[in-house]
Short mmCIF file of C-alpha atoms in Angstrom, two decimals:
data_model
loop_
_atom_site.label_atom_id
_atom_site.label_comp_id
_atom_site.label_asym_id
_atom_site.label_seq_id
_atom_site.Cartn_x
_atom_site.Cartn_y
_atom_site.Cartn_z
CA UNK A 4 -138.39 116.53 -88.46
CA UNK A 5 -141.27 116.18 -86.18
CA UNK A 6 -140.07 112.96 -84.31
CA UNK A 7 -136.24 114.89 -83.65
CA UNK A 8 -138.16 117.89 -82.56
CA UNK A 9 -140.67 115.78 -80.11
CA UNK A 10 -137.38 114.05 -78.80
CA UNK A 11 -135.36 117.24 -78.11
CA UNK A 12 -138.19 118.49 -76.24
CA UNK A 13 -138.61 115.23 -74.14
CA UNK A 14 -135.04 115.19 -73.16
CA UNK A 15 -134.80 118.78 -72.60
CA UNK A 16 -137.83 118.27 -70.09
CA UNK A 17 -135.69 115.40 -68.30
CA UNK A 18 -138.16 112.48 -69.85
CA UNK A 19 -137.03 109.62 -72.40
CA UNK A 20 -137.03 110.76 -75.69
CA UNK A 21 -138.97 107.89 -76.74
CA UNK A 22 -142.86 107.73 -75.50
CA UNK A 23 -143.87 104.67 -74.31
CA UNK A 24 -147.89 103.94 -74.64
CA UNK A 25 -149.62 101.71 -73.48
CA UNK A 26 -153.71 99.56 -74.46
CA UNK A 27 -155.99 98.58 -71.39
CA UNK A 28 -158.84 96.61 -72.18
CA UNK A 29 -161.09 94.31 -70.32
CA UNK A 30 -163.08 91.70 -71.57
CA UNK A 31 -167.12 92.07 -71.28
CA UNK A 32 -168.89 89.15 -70.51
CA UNK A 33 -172.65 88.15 -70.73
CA UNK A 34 -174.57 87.93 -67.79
CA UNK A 35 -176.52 84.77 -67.61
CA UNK A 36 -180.18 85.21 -66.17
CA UNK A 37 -179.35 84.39 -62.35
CA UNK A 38 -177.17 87.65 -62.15
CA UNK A 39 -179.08 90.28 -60.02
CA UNK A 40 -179.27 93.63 -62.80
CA UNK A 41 -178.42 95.60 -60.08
CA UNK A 42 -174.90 94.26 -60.71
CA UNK A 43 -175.04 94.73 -64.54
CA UNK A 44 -173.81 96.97 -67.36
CA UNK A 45 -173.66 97.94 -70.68
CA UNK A 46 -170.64 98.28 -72.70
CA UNK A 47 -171.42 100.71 -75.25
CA UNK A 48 -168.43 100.64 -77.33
CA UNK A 49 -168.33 96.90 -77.58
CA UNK A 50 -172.33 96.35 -77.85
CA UNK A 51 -172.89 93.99 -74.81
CA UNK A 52 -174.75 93.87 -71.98
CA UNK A 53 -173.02 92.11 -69.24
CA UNK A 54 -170.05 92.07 -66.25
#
């Protein structure tokens, strides 16, 4: 009942009545030693300090 009621709604507001979604993620990688820290972060939801 939900999903008819979402669609209806979508295609009464003149969108697709299917969502589309969509994942961005980056990869985090370690910084070796040379790398100035002014240039540095830390990725708190994946643990690592890095670029």
């Amino acid at each position: 009942m939900h999903g008819q009621l979402r669609e209806r709604v979508r295609l009464l507001a003149g969108r697709t009545a299917a969502p589309t979604a969509a994942v961005i993620d980056s990869q985090s990688v370690r910084a070796a030693e040379e790398v100035a820290r002014s240039s540095r972060g830390y990725d708190a939801g994946k643990k690592v300090a890095g670029r």
